Tab-separated table of C-alpha atoms in Angstrom:
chain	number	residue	atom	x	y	z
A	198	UNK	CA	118.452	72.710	106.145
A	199	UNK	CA	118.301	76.009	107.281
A	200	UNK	CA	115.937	77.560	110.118
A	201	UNK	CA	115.114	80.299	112.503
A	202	UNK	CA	113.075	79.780	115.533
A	203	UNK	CA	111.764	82.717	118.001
A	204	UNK	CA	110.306	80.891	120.588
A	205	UNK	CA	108.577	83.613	122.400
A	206	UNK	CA	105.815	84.517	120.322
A	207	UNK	CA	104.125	87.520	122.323
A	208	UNK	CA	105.787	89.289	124.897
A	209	UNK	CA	104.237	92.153	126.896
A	210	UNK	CA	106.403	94.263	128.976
A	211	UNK	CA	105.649	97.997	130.764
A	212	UNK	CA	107.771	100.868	130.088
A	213	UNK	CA	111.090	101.205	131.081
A	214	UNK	CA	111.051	97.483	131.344
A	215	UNK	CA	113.914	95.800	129.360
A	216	UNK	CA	113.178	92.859	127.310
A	217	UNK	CA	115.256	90.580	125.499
A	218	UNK	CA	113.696	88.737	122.311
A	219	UNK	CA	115.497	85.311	121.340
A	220	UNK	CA	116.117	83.608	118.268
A	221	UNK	CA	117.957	80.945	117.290
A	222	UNK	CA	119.044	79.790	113.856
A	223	UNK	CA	120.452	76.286	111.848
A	224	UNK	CA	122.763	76.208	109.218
A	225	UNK	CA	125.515	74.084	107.910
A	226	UNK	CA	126.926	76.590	105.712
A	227	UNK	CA	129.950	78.052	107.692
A	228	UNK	CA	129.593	81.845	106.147
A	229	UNK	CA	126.073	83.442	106.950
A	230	UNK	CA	124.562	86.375	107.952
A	231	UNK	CA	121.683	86.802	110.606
A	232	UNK	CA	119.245	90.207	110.215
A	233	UNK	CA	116.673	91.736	113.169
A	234	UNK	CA	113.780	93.268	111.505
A	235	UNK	CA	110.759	95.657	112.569
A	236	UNK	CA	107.112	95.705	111.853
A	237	UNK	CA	105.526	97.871	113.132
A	238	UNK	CA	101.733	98.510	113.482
A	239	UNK	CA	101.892	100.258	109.872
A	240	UNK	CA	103.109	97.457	108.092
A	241	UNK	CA	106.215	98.313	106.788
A	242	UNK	CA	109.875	96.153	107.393
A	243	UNK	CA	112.328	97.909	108.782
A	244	UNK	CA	115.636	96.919	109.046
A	245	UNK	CA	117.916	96.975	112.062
A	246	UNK	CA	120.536	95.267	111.806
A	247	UNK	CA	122.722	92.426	109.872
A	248	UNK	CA	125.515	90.521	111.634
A	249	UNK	CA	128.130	88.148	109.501
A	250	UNK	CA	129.176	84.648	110.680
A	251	UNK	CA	132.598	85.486	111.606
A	252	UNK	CA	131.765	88.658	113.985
A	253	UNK	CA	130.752	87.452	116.973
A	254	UNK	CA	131.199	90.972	118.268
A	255	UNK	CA	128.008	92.160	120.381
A	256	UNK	CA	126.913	95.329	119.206
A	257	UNK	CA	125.033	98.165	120.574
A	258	UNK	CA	122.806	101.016	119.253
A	259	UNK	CA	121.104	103.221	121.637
A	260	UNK	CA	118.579	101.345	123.636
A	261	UNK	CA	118.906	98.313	121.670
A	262	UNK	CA	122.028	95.712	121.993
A	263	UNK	CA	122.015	92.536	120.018
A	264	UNK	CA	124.581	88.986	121.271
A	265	UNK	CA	125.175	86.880	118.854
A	266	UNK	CA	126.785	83.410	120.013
A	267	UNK	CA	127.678	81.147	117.507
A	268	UNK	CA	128.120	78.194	120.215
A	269	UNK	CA	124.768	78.203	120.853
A	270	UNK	CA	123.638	79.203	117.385
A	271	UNK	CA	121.915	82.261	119.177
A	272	UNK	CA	121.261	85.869	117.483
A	273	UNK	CA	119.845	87.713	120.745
A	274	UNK	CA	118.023	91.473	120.632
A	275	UNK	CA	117.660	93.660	123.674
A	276	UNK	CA	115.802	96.747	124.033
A	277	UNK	CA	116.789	98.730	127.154
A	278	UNK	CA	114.155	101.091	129.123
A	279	UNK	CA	111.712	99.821	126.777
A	280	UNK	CA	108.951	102.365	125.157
A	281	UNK	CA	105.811	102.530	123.769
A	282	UNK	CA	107.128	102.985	120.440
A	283	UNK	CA	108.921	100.146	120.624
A	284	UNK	CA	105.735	97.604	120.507
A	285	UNK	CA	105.866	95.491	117.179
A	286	UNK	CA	106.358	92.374	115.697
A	287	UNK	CA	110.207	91.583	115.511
A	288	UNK	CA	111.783	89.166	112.908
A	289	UNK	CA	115.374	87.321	113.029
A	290	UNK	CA	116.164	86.143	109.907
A	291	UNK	CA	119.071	83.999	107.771
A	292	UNK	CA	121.197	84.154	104.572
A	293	UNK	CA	123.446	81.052	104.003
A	294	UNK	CA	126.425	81.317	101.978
A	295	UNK	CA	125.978	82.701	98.746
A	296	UNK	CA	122.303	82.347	98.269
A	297	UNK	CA	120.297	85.923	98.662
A	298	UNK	CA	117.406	84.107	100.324
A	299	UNK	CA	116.280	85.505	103.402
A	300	UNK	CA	115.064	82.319	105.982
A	301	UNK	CA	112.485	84.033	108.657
A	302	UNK	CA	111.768	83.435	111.974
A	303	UNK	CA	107.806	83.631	112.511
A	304	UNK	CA	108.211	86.478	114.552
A	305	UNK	CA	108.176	88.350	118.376
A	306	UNK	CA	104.968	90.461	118.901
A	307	UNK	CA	106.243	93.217	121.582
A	308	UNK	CA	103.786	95.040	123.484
A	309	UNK	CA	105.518	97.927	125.439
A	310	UNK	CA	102.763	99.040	128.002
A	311	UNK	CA	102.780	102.430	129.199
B	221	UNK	CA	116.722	109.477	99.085
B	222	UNK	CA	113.328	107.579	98.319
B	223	UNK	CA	112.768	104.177	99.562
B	224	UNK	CA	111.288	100.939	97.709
B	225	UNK	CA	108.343	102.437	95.765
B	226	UNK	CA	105.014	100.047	95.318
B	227	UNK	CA	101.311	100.243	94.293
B	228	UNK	CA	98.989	100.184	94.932
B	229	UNK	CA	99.056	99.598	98.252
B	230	UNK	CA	95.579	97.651	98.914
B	231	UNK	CA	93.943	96.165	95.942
B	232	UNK	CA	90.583	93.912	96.360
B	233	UNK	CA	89.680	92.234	93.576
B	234	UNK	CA	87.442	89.052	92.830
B	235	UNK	CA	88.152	85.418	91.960
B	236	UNK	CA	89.527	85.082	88.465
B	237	UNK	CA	90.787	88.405	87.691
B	238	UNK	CA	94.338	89.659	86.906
B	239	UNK	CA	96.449	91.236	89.638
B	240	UNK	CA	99.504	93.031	88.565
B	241	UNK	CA	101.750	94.515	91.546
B	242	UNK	CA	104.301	97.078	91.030
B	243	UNK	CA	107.526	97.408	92.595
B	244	UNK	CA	110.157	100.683	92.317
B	245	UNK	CA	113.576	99.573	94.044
B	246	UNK	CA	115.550	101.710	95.583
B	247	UNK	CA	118.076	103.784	93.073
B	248	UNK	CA	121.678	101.838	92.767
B	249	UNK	CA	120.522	98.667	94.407
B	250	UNK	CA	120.564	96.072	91.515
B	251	UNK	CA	118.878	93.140	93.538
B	252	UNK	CA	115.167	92.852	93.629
B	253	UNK	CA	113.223	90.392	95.856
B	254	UNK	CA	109.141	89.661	96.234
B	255	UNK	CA	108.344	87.986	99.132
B	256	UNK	CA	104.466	87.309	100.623
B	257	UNK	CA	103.611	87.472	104.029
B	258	UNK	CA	100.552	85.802	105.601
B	259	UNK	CA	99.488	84.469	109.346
B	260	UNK	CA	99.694	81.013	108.487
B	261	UNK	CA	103.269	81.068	106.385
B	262	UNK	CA	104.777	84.070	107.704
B	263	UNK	CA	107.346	85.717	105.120
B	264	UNK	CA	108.314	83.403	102.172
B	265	UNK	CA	110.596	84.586	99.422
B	266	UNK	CA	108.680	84.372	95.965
B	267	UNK	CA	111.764	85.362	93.225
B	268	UNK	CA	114.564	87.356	93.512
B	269	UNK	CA	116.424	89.423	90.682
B	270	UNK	CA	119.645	89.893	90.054
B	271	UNK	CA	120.671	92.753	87.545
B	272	UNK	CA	116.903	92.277	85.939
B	273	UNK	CA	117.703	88.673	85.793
B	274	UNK	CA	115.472	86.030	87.464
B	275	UNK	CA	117.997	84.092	89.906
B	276	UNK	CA	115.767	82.395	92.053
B	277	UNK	CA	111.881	81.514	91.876
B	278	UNK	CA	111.637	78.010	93.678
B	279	UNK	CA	109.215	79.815	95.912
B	280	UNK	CA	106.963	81.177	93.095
B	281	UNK	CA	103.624	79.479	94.319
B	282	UNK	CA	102.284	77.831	91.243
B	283	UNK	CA	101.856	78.732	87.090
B	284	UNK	CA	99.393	81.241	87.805
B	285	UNK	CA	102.424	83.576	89.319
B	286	UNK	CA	104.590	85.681	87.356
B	287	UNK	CA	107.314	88.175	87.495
B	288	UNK	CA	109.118	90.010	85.393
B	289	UNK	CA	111.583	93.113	85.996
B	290	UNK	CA	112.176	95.152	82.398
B	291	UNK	CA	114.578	97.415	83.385
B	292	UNK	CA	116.826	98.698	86.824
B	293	UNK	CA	113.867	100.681	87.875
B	294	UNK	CA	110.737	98.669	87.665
B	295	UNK	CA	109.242	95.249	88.642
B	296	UNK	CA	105.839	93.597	88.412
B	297	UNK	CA	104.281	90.617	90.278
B	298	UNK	CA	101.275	89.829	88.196
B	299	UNK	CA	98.609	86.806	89.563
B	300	UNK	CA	96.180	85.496	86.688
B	301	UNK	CA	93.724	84.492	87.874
B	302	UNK	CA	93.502	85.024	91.033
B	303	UNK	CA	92.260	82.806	94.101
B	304	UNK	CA	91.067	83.978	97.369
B	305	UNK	CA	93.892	81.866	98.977
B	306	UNK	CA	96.391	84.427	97.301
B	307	UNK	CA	95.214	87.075	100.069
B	308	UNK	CA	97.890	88.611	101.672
B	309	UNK	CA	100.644	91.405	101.999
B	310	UNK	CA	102.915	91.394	99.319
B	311	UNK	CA	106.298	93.275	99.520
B	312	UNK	CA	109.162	94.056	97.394
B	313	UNK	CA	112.579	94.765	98.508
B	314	UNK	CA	115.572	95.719	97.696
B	315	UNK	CA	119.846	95.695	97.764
B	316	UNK	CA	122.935	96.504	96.905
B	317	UNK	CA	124.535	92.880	95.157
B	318	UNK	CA	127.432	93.444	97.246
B	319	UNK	CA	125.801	93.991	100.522
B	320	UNK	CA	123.215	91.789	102.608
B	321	UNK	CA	120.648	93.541	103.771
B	322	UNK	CA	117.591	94.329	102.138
B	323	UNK	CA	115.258	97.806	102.007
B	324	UNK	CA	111.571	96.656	101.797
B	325	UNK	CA	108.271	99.130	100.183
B	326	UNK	CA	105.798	99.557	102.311
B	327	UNK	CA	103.885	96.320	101.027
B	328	UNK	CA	100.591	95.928	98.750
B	329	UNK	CA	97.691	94.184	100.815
B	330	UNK	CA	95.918	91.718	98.248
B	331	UNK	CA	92.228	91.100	98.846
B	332	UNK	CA	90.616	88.108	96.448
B	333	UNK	CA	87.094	87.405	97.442
């Protein structure tokens, strides 16, 4: 079976603050790809990023850094100096081997206070 | 370059009547995927399309769901007849068949009183 968890389910942080959101993920396929999405107050999904089974490189993008460790089965997102803009709901999510199905975490509500 | 296209983008109806939603993907991408998001069930994947061809639609709720995608450039999510438990945001996304990530529309808020 395949599932995401994100344990925290609110977080509230103040500006400049950094904050690290968690999810973790299970799958027995040995090819899959893990996804961070945004939601913002307005609705919409944005997406941020998409890492592939076999990268375990960390990556970074600005204020945001994500660590993905397979050994632990964890797909970590950081936001650095965290801003106001930054408050929303944050989703990990799954796709396991060939199927296009994305598996979703329930989600992180951020609240970046100023 | 315009994003997923869909509309409307709040529709209130009542019990029993027909809800079609519309979907535009983005231009190139060739897979198409509904999904419906609500408090209780978060996002759950209702059909995806591959090339205008209906791949996978395990998670289509029940009979009184349908989809259908005509052509590269258009899809519909139609709901006849509708229930107030069908409230909730529905979006469409879309992708490239040879990449992973998916673009999502802005999302149609259902309302069935």
């Amino acid at each position: 079976a395949q599932k995401v968890t994100q344990a925290q389910t609110e977080i509230s942080v103040v500006e400049k603050e950094d904050v690290t959101l968690d999810c973790v993920y299970e799958t027995r396929d040995t090819t899959y790809y893990l996804f961070w999405y945004k939601q913002p107050p307005s609705g919409e999904l944005v997406f941020l990023i998409r890492r592939n089974s076999f990268d375990e490189q960390n990556e970074i993008s600005g204020r945001y850094s994500w660590n993905f460790q397979k050994s632990t089965s964890s797909f970590n997102f950081t936001i650095t100096a965290s801003q106001v803009v930054d408050s929303a709901v944050y989703f990990c999510a799954l796709q396991a081997g060939n199927n296009r199905k994305l598996i979703w975490g329930l989600g992180t509500s951020l609240a970046v206070n100023p | 370059d315009a994003g997923v296209i869909q509309s409307p983008r709040h529709e209130v109806t009542e019990m029993g009547q027909e809800v079609t939603l519309r979907c535009k993907p983005i231009s190139g991408h060739n897979s198409l995927f509904w999904y419906r998001q609500t408090m209780m069930r978060g996002l759950e994947l209702l059909i995806y399309f591959n090339n205008n061809v209906p791949i996978d639609d395990s998670g289509m709720p029940e009979d009184r769901f349908s989809a259908k995608m005509p052509n590269a450039s258009f899809s519909t999510l139609k709901i006849q007849p509708s229930e107030p438990r069908d409230s909730a945001v529905y979006f469409c996304a879309s992708s490239l068949s040879d990449r992973r990530e998916q673009y999502f529309g802005p999302g149609t808020r259902l309302t069935v009183t």
